[in-house]
PDB file of C-alpha atoms in Angstrom:
ATOM      1  CA  UNK V   1       0.139  -0.185  -0.133  1.00 31.00           C
ATOM      2  CA  UNK V   2       1.222   3.529  -0.607  1.00 37.00           C
ATOM      3  CA  UNK V   3       2.287   5.877   2.023  1.00 39.00           C
ATOM      4  CA  UNK V   4      -0.484   8.107   2.939  1.00 40.00           C
ATOM      5  CA  UNK V   5       0.704  11.973   2.027  1.00 45.00           C
ATOM      6  CA  UNK V   6       0.855  12.364   6.052  1.00 50.00           C
ATOM      7  CA  UNK V   7       2.961   9.467   6.132  1.00 54.00           C
ATOM      8  CA  UNK V   8       4.989   9.686   3.159  1.00 54.00           C
ATOM      9  CA  UNK V   9       8.729   9.041   3.483  1.00 54.00           C
ATOM     10  CA  UNK V  10      11.308  11.921   3.059  1.00 50.00           C
ATOM     11  CA  UNK V  11      12.713   9.950  -0.431  1.00 51.00           C
ATOM     12  CA  UNK V  12       8.793  10.584  -1.583  1.00 49.00           C
ATOM     13  CA  UNK V  13       8.576  14.000  -0.151  1.00 50.00           C
ATOM     14  CA  UNK V  14      11.818  15.131  -1.680  1.00 51.00           C
ATOM     15  CA  UNK V  15      10.309  13.843  -5.085  1.00 73.00           C
ATOM     16  CA  UNK V  16       7.264  15.642  -4.739  1.00 76.00           C
ATOM     17  CA  UNK V  17       9.359  18.973  -4.172  1.00 87.00           C
ATOM     18  CA  UNK V  18      11.548  18.214  -7.247  1.00 87.00           C
ATOM     19  CA  UNK V  19       8.500  17.373  -9.219  1.00 89.00           C
ATOM     20  CA  UNK V  20       6.994  20.788  -7.924  1.00 90.00           C
ATOM     21  CA  UNK V  21      10.135  22.343  -9.165  1.00 90.00           C
ATOM     22  CA  UNK V  22      10.507  20.821 -12.391  1.00 90.00           C
ATOM     23  CA  UNK V  23       6.483  21.746 -13.046  1.00 91.00           C
ATOM     24  CA  UNK V  24       7.027  25.613 -12.102  1.00 91.00           C
ATOM     25  CA  UNK V  25      10.634  25.285 -14.769  1.00 87.00           C
ATOM     26  CA  UNK V  26       8.573  24.010 -17.543  1.00 88.00           C
ATOM     27  CA  UNK V  27       6.245  26.838 -17.371  1.00 89.00           C
ATOM     28  CA  UNK V  28       9.023  29.378 -17.051  1.00 85.00           C
ATOM     29  CA  UNK V  29      10.879  27.917 -19.821  1.00 82.00           C
ATOM     30  CA  UNK V  30       7.563  27.777 -22.370  1.00 83.00           C
ATOM     31  CA  UNK V  31       6.566  31.229 -21.101  1.00 82.00           C
ATOM     32  CA  UNK V  32       2.967  30.460 -22.202  1.00 86.00           C
ATOM     33  CA  UNK V  33      -0.221  28.903 -20.693  1.00 90.00           C
ATOM     34  CA  UNK V  34       0.113  25.024 -21.208  1.00 90.00           C
ATOM     35  CA  UNK V  35      -2.103  21.533 -20.948  1.00 89.00           C
ATOM     36  CA  UNK V  36      -1.081  19.679 -18.059  1.00 89.00           C
ATOM     37  CA  UNK V  37      -0.558  16.637 -20.338  1.00 87.00           C
ATOM     38  CA  UNK V  38       1.594  18.535 -22.326  1.00 87.00           C
ATOM     39  CA  UNK V  39       3.926  19.183 -19.153  1.00 89.00           C
ATOM     40  CA  UNK V  40       3.893  15.787 -17.856  1.00 87.00           C
ATOM     41  CA  UNK V  41       5.137  14.660 -21.391  1.00 86.00           C
ATOM     42  CA  UNK V  42       7.744  17.103 -20.889  1.00 85.00           C
ATOM     43  CA  UNK V  43       9.026  16.405 -17.338  1.00 86.00           C
ATOM     44  CA  UNK V  44       8.678  12.621 -17.905  1.00 84.00           C
ATOM     45  CA  UNK V  45       6.428  12.605 -14.851  1.00 86.00           C
ATOM     46  CA  UNK V  46       2.770  10.618 -14.566  1.00 86.00           C
ATOM     47  CA  UNK V  47      -0.139  12.441 -15.563  1.00 86.00           C
ATOM     48  CA  UNK V  48      -1.800  11.935 -12.432  1.00 88.00           C
ATOM     49  CA  UNK V  49       1.188  13.249 -10.215  1.00 87.00           C
ATOM     50  CA  UNK V  50       1.312  16.359 -12.064  1.00 88.00           C
ATOM     51  CA  UNK V  51      -2.344  16.957 -12.126  1.00 89.00           C
ATOM     52  CA  UNK V  52      -2.040  16.519  -8.163  1.00 91.00           C
ATOM     53  CA  UNK V  53       0.627  18.961  -7.819  1.00 91.00           C
ATOM     54  CA  UNK V  54      -0.849  21.393 -10.369  1.00 90.00           C
ATOM     55  CA  UNK V  55      -4.447  21.398  -8.384  1.00 91.00           C
ATOM     56  CA  UNK V  56      -2.484  22.079  -4.953  1.00 92.00           C
ATOM     57  CA  UNK V  57      -0.554  24.983  -6.740  1.00 92.00           C
ATOM     58  CA  UNK V  58      -3.938  26.433  -8.098  1.00 92.00           C
ATOM     59  CA  UNK V  59      -5.408  26.265  -4.345  1.00 92.00           C
ATOM     60  CA  UNK V  60      -2.415  28.059  -3.282  1.00 92.00           C
ATOM     61  CA  UNK V  61      -2.687  30.984  -6.320  1.00 93.00           C
ATOM     62  CA  UNK V  62       0.777  29.755  -7.247  1.00 93.00           C
ATOM     63  CA  UNK V  63      -0.758  28.738 -10.590  1.00 92.00           C
ATOM     64  CA  UNK V  64      -4.188  29.415 -12.200  1.00 92.00           C
ATOM     65  CA  UNK V  65      -6.312  27.813 -14.693  1.00 90.00           C
ATOM     66  CA  UNK V  66      -6.223  29.876 -18.044  1.00 87.00           C
ATOM     67  CA  UNK V  67      -8.976  29.529 -20.793  1.00 77.00           C
ATOM     68  CA  UNK V  68     -11.244  26.622 -21.738  1.00 76.00           C
ATOM     69  CA  UNK V  69      -8.642  23.930 -22.915  1.00 75.00           C
ATOM     70  CA  UNK V  70      -7.410  22.962 -19.281  1.00 80.00           C
ATOM     71  CA  UNK V  71      -4.107  24.870 -19.422  1.00 89.00           C
ATOM     72  CA  UNK V  72      -2.195  26.353 -16.623  1.00 91.00           C
ATOM     73  CA  UNK V  73      -0.133  29.097 -15.952  1.00 93.00           C
ATOM     74  CA  UNK V  74       1.491  31.162 -13.130  1.00 92.00           C
ATOM     75  CA  UNK V  75      -0.695  32.771 -10.819  1.00 92.00           C
ATOM     76  CA  UNK V  76      -0.690  36.017  -8.893  1.00 91.00           C
ATOM     77  CA  UNK V  77       0.714  34.554  -5.596  1.00 92.00           C
ATOM     78  CA  UNK V  78       4.017  34.323  -7.982  1.00 89.00           C
ATOM     79  CA  UNK V  79       4.030  37.861  -8.604  1.00 88.00           C
ATOM     80  CA  UNK V  80       3.568  38.839  -4.609  1.00 90.00           C
ATOM     81  CA  UNK V  81       6.563  36.740  -4.052  1.00 88.00           C
ATOM     82  CA  UNK V  82       8.436  38.247  -6.900  1.00 83.00           C
ATOM     83  CA  UNK V  83       7.402  41.963  -6.131  1.00 84.00           C
ATOM     84  CA  UNK V  84       8.158  41.095  -2.194  1.00 86.00           C
ATOM     85  CA  UNK V  85      11.742  39.815  -2.938  1.00 81.00           C
ATOM     86  CA  UNK V  86      12.523  43.047  -5.331  1.00 78.00           C
ATOM     87  CA  UNK V  87      11.318  45.419  -2.330  1.00 80.00           C
ATOM     88  CA  UNK V  88      13.456  43.560   0.165  1.00 80.00           C
ATOM     89  CA  UNK V  89      16.362  43.519  -1.625  1.00 79.00           C
ATOM     90  CA  UNK V  90      18.605  46.570  -1.367  1.00 78.00           C
ATOM     91  CA  UNK V  91      20.894  45.851  -4.638  1.00 81.00           C
ATOM     92  CA  UNK V  92      17.964  45.453  -6.424  1.00 82.00           C
ATOM     93  CA  UNK V  93      16.237  48.298  -5.727  1.00 83.00           C
ATOM     94  CA  UNK V  94      19.175  50.269  -6.417  1.00 88.00           C
ATOM     95  CA  UNK V  95      19.899  48.484  -9.927  1.00 89.00           C
ATOM     96  CA  UNK V  96      16.199  49.407 -10.812  1.00 88.00           C
ATOM     97  CA  UNK V  97      17.056  53.099 -10.134  1.00 90.00           C
ATOM     98  CA  UNK V  98      20.290  52.628 -11.875  1.00 93.00           C
ATOM     99  CA  UNK V  99      18.264  51.002 -15.209  1.00 93.00           C
ATOM    100  CA  UNK V 100      16.076  53.978 -14.988  1.00 92.00           C
ATOM    101  CA  UNK V 101      18.558  56.346 -15.354  1.00 93.00           C
ATOM    102  CA  UNK V 102      20.947  54.715 -17.794  1.00 94.00           C
ATOM    103  CA  UNK V 103      18.064  53.971 -20.231  1.00 91.00           C
ATOM    104  CA  UNK V 104      16.770  57.628 -20.198  1.00 91.00           C
ATOM    105  CA  UNK V 105      20.220  59.583 -20.302  1.00 92.00           C
ATOM    106  CA  UNK V 106      21.370  57.401 -23.482  1.00 91.00           C
ATOM    107  CA  UNK V 107      18.189  56.593 -24.910  1.00 88.00           C
ATOM    108  CA  UNK V 108      19.665  52.740 -25.177  1.00 88.00           C
ATOM    109  CA  UNK V 109      18.440  49.481 -23.805  1.00 89.00           C
ATOM    110  CA  UNK V 110      19.784  49.198 -20.457  1.00 92.00           C
ATOM    111  CA  UNK V 111      19.827  45.442 -18.706  1.00 93.00           C
ATOM    112  CA  UNK V 112      20.537  44.042 -15.310  1.00 94.00           C
ATOM    113  CA  UNK V 113      22.216  40.356 -16.031  1.00 93.00           C
ATOM    114  CA  UNK V 114      23.026  37.457 -13.786  1.00 93.00           C
ATOM    115  CA  UNK V 115      23.584  33.725 -13.836  1.00 92.00           C
ATOM    116  CA  UNK V 116      21.319  30.979 -13.722  1.00 89.00           C
ATOM    117  CA  UNK V 117      22.308  27.817 -13.378  1.00 90.00           C
ATOM    118  CA  UNK V 118      24.914  27.410 -16.214  1.00 92.00           C
ATOM    119  CA  UNK V 119      23.240  30.077 -18.557  1.00 92.00           C
ATOM    120  CA  UNK V 120      22.803  34.127 -18.706  1.00 91.00           C
ATOM    121  CA  UNK V 121      19.433  35.624 -18.110  1.00 91.00           C
ATOM    122  CA  UNK V 122      18.267  39.001 -18.153  1.00 89.00           C
ATOM    123  CA  UNK V 123      16.848  39.818 -14.610  1.00 88.00           C
ATOM    124  CA  UNK V 124      15.314  43.163 -15.456  1.00 89.00           C
ATOM    125  CA  UNK V 125      15.476  45.826 -18.518  1.00 89.00           C
ATOM    126  CA  UNK V 126      14.521  49.286 -19.619  1.00 88.00           C
ATOM    127  CA  UNK V 127      14.069  50.623 -23.022  1.00 82.00           C
ATOM    128  CA  UNK V 128      15.583  53.715 -23.941  1.00 70.00           C
ATOM    129  CA  UNK V 129      13.700  56.571 -25.978  1.00 65.00           C
ATOM    130  CA  UNK V 130      15.489  55.969 -29.143  1.00 57.00           C
ATOM    131  CA  UNK V 131      13.784  54.669 -32.378  1.00 52.00           C
ATOM    132  CA  UNK V 132      15.914  51.658 -32.445  1.00 52.00           C
ATOM    133  CA  UNK V 133      14.837  49.398 -29.686  1.00 53.00           C
ATOM    134  CA  UNK V 134      16.526  46.004 -29.021  1.00 56.00           C
ATOM    135  CA  UNK V 135      15.014  43.781 -26.314  1.00 59.00           C
ATOM    136  CA  UNK V 136      15.536  40.559 -24.192  1.00 62.00           C
ATOM    137  CA  UNK V 137      12.823  38.948 -22.350  1.00 72.00           C
ATOM    138  CA  UNK V 138      13.429  38.689 -18.627  1.00 76.00           C
ATOM    139  CA  UNK V 139      14.287  34.897 -17.541  1.00 73.00           C
ATOM    140  CA  UNK V 140      15.094  33.689 -20.945  1.00 81.00           C
ATOM    141  CA  UNK V 141      18.357  31.518 -20.618  1.00 87.00           C
ATOM    142  CA  UNK V 142      21.211  32.180 -23.158  1.00 90.00           C
ATOM    143  CA  UNK V 143      24.362  30.664 -23.573  1.00 94.00           C
ATOM    144  CA  UNK V 144      27.006  32.337 -21.659  1.00 95.00           C
ATOM    145  CA  UNK V 145      29.581  32.549 -24.695  1.00 96.00           C
ATOM    146  CA  UNK V 146      26.726  34.808 -26.281  1.00 94.00           C
ATOM    147  CA  UNK V 147      27.059  37.546 -24.427  1.00 92.00           C
ATOM    148  CA  UNK V 148      29.314  40.141 -22.880  1.00 94.00           C
ATOM    149  CA  UNK V 149      27.960  39.564 -19.671  1.00 94.00           C
ATOM    150  CA  UNK V 150      28.646  35.950 -19.958  1.00 94.00           C
ATOM    151  CA  UNK V 151      32.609  36.768 -19.856  1.00 96.00           C
ATOM    152  CA  UNK V 152      32.366  39.218 -16.798  1.00 97.00           C
ATOM    153  CA  UNK V 153      30.230  36.329 -15.285  1.00 96.00           C
ATOM    154  CA  UNK V 154      32.733  33.810 -15.512  1.00 96.00           C
ATOM    155  CA  UNK V 155      35.763  35.755 -14.679  1.00 95.00           C
ATOM    156  CA  UNK V 156      36.401  34.282 -11.491  1.00 95.00           C
ATOM    157  CA  UNK V 157      36.779  30.811 -12.584  1.00 96.00           C
ATOM    158  CA  UNK V 158      40.186  29.289 -13.966  1.00 96.00           C
ATOM    159  CA  UNK V 159      40.077  28.044 -17.748  1.00 96.00           C
ATOM    160  CA  UNK V 160      39.674  24.649 -16.490  1.00 96.00           C
ATOM    161  CA  UNK V 161      36.701  25.795 -14.526  1.00 96.00           C
ATOM    162  CA  UNK V 162      35.179  27.334 -17.442  1.00 96.00           C
ATOM    163  CA  UNK V 163      35.893  24.170 -19.643  1.00 96.00           C
ATOM    164  CA  UNK V 164      33.489  22.039 -16.984  1.00 95.00           C
ATOM    165  CA  UNK V 165      31.259  24.798 -16.427  1.00 96.00           C
ATOM    166  CA  UNK V 166      30.073  25.935 -20.076  1.00 96.00           C
ATOM    167  CA  UNK V 167      28.272  23.110 -21.979  1.00 95.00           C
ATOM    168  CA  UNK V 168      29.928  22.468 -25.497  1.00 94.00           C
ATOM    169  CA  UNK V 169      27.050  23.079 -27.346  1.00 96.00           C
ATOM    170  CA  UNK V 170      26.689  26.470 -26.144  1.00 96.00           C
ATOM    171  CA  UNK V 171      29.605  27.621 -28.046  1.00 95.00           C
ATOM    172  CA  UNK V 172      27.664  27.540 -31.295  1.00 94.00           C
ATOM    173  CA  UNK V 173      25.981  30.745 -32.109  1.00 93.00           C
ATOM    174  CA  UNK V 174      22.369  31.120 -33.481  1.00 91.00           C
ATOM    175  CA  UNK V 175      24.224  31.595 -37.259  1.00 89.00           C
ATOM    176  CA  UNK V 176      26.140  28.619 -37.131  1.00 91.00           C
ATOM    177  CA  UNK V 177      29.305  29.483 -36.363  1.00 92.00           C
ATOM    178  CA  UNK V 178      31.061  27.920 -33.357  1.00 94.00           C
ATOM    179  CA  UNK V 179      33.309  29.991 -31.059  1.00 94.00           C
ATOM    180  CA  UNK V 180      36.911  28.455 -30.168  1.00 95.00           C
ATOM    181  CA  UNK V 181      37.023  27.757 -26.428  1.00 96.00           C
ATOM    182  CA  UNK V 182      40.470  28.845 -26.137  1.00 96.00           C
ATOM    183  CA  UNK V 183      39.296  31.843 -27.678  1.00 96.00           C
ATOM    184  CA  UNK V 184      36.530  32.732 -25.383  1.00 96.00           C
ATOM    185  CA  UNK V 185      38.774  31.925 -22.142  1.00 96.00           C
ATOM    186  CA  UNK V 186      40.839  34.796 -23.232  1.00 96.00           C
ATOM    187  CA  UNK V 187      38.199  37.061 -23.784  1.00 96.00           C
ATOM    188  CA  UNK V 188      37.007  36.075 -20.023  1.00 96.00           C
ATOM    189  CA  UNK V 189      40.607  37.019 -18.804  1.00 96.00           C
ATOM    190  CA  UNK V 190      40.637  40.612 -20.887  1.00 96.00           C
ATOM    191  CA  UNK V 191      37.299  41.356 -19.403  1.00 95.00           C
ATOM    192  CA  UNK V 192      38.591  40.552 -15.779  1.00 95.00           C
ATOM    193  CA  UNK V 193      41.688  42.710 -16.634  1.00 95.00           C
ATOM    194  CA  UNK V 194      39.565  45.640 -18.065  1.00 95.00           C
ATOM    195  CA  UNK V 195      36.798  45.568 -15.731  1.00 95.00           C
ATOM    196  CA  UNK V 196      34.378  45.646 -18.851  1.00 95.00           C
ATOM    197  CA  UNK V 197      33.270  43.823 -22.132  1.00 95.00           C
ATOM    198  CA  UNK V 198      31.923  44.539 -25.310  1.00 94.00           C
ATOM    199  CA  UNK V 199      30.797  41.819 -27.693  1.00 94.00           C
ATOM    200  CA  UNK V 200      29.771  42.559 -31.592  1.00 89.00           C
ATOM    201  CA  UNK V 201      27.325  40.481 -33.730  1.00 83.00           C
ATOM    202  CA  UNK V 202      27.297  37.194 -31.556  1.00 88.00           C
ATOM    203  CA  UNK V 203      23.623  36.672 -30.532  1.00 80.00           C
ATOM    204  CA  UNK V 204      22.446  39.112 -33.128  1.00 78.00           C
ATOM    205  CA  UNK V 205      24.750  40.212 -36.010  1.00 80.00           C
ATOM    206  CA  UNK V 206      23.123  43.832 -35.948  1.00 83.00           C
ATOM    207  CA  UNK V 207      23.640  44.406 -32.311  1.00 85.00           C
ATOM    208  CA  UNK V 208      26.664  44.913 -29.945  1.00 89.00           C
ATOM    209  CA  UNK V 209      26.657  44.419 -26.116  1.00 92.00           C
ATOM    210  CA  UNK V 210      28.258  46.474 -23.744  1.00 95.00           C
ATOM    211  CA  UNK V 211      28.758  45.073 -20.037  1.00 96.00           C
ATOM    212  CA  UNK V 212      30.145  46.099 -16.566  1.00 96.00           C
ATOM    213  CA  UNK V 213      30.176  43.771 -13.613  1.00 97.00           C
ATOM    214  CA  UNK V 214      28.881  44.422 -10.208  1.00 96.00           C
ATOM    215  CA  UNK V 215      30.923  42.474  -7.544  1.00 95.00           C
ATOM    216  CA  UNK V 216      30.438  40.912  -4.250  1.00 92.00           C
ATOM    217  CA  UNK V 217      32.940  41.690  -1.321  1.00 91.00           C
ATOM    218  CA  UNK V 218      35.261  38.853  -2.820  1.00 92.00           C
ATOM    219  CA  UNK V 219      35.342  40.781  -6.209  1.00 92.00           C
ATOM    220  CA  UNK V 220      33.117  37.711  -7.616  1.00 94.00           C
ATOM    221  CA  UNK V 221      30.895  39.277 -10.460  1.00 95.00           C
ATOM    222  CA  UNK V 222      26.996  38.703  -9.209  1.00 94.00           C
ATOM    223  CA  UNK V 223      25.695  40.468 -11.691  1.00 94.00           C
ATOM    224  CA  UNK V 224      26.262  42.992 -14.819  1.00 96.00           C
ATOM    225  CA  UNK V 225      24.571  46.184 -16.166  1.00 96.00           C
ATOM    226  CA  UNK V 226      24.650  46.303 -19.931  1.00 94.00           C
ATOM    227  CA  UNK V 227      23.670  48.288 -22.622  1.00 91.00           C
ATOM    228  CA  UNK V 228      22.374  46.591 -26.006  1.00 88.00           C
ATOM    229  CA  UNK V 229      23.078  48.860 -28.934  1.00 86.00           C
ATOM    230  CA  UNK V 230      23.414  49.027 -32.951  1.00 85.00           C
ATOM    231  CA  UNK V 231      26.671  47.174 -34.068  1.00 85.00           C
ATOM    232  CA  UNK V 232      27.359  50.113 -36.049  1.00 84.00           C
ATOM    233  CA  UNK V 233      27.481  52.656 -33.033  1.00 85.00           C
ATOM    234  CA  UNK V 234      30.171  55.015 -33.267  1.00 88.00           C
ATOM    235  CA  UNK V 235      32.920  54.712 -31.588  1.00 89.00           C
ATOM    236  CA  UNK V 236      32.565  57.956 -29.061  1.00 91.00           C
ATOM    237  CA  UNK V 237      28.791  56.772 -28.199  1.00 91.00           C
ATOM    238  CA  UNK V 238      30.361  53.293 -27.146  1.00 91.00           C
ATOM    239  CA  UNK V 239      33.015  55.011 -24.980  1.00 93.00           C
ATOM    240  CA  UNK V 240      30.635  57.170 -22.937  1.00 94.00           C
ATOM    241  CA  UNK V 241      28.476  54.037 -22.590  1.00 94.00           C
ATOM    242  CA  UNK V 242      30.915  52.230 -21.394  1.00 94.00           C
ATOM    243  CA  UNK V 243      32.403  54.785 -18.890  1.00 95.00           C
ATOM    244  CA  UNK V 244      28.727  55.195 -17.401  1.00 95.00           C
ATOM    245  CA  UNK V 245      28.568  51.419 -17.284  1.00 95.00           C
ATOM    246  CA  UNK V 246      31.702  50.813 -15.265  1.00 96.00           C
ATOM    247  CA  UNK V 247      31.019  53.764 -13.016  1.00 96.00           C
ATOM    248  CA  UNK V 248      27.505  52.798 -11.911  1.00 95.00           C
ATOM    249  CA  UNK V 249      28.390  49.141 -11.408  1.00 95.00           C
ATOM    250  CA  UNK V 250      31.414  50.183  -9.280  1.00 95.00           C
ATOM    251  CA  UNK V 251      29.041  52.171  -7.372  1.00 93.00           C
ATOM    252  CA  UNK V 252      26.723  49.193  -6.852  1.00 93.00           C
ATOM    253  CA  UNK V 253      29.279  46.880  -5.823  1.00 92.00           C
ATOM    254  CA  UNK V 254      29.927  45.910  -2.342  1.00 79.00           C
ATOM    255  CA  UNK V 255      33.300  47.168  -1.467  1.00 61.00           C
ATOM    256  CA  UNK V 256      33.203  46.470   2.422  1.00 45.00           C
TER     257      UNK V 256
END
């Protein structure tokens, strides 16, 4: 006889937690309302298990039913948790203010970026007021070699650690080109030395990414500030943008 929920073993409870996380991650990856049957297939989990977890999450407002097709998506409690985190995190509050100023002052897309697992994600973003706007969706996981920020976020690692950390397939760019691993490692070392990084025509051949690190007290880049601008931006503009990024990121870094 299967153990009751109340008397479930630690392994069974852990499995339930893992399945819950897998369900939320699947929705985050899909970024759209989805049928539970499709989520179960993607997770490789029994449909009965996924339905039971989803029903409990719906009761807690972490998920909500969407439309008439039995689809689910994130509920209002997720927004409340995220807002509470953002409001209670001093660095995030200061970064939001910095993004507002950077985007407004320079009429360029300004972003706050960080590691998530072995990928790069945009944590927050502000669009500039210029006619040419380049946006990246918050939370979308992107291979680290595709970005300037990725090089800075890895600059505390040794070459061997970088090789072990970055999946081999992530060195293939969207256009099919494959970055040389040794060249990437040299880029990481250069970014550390310069305290900033610029990449052009990697994730998008029409754009350049300019980034500066926000470091903790140990000197590890916990996040980056970056601008995304047209690849043909003049040198003087890039220099001004980089100088402001570096100065702002230094102010946000923990130097205690």
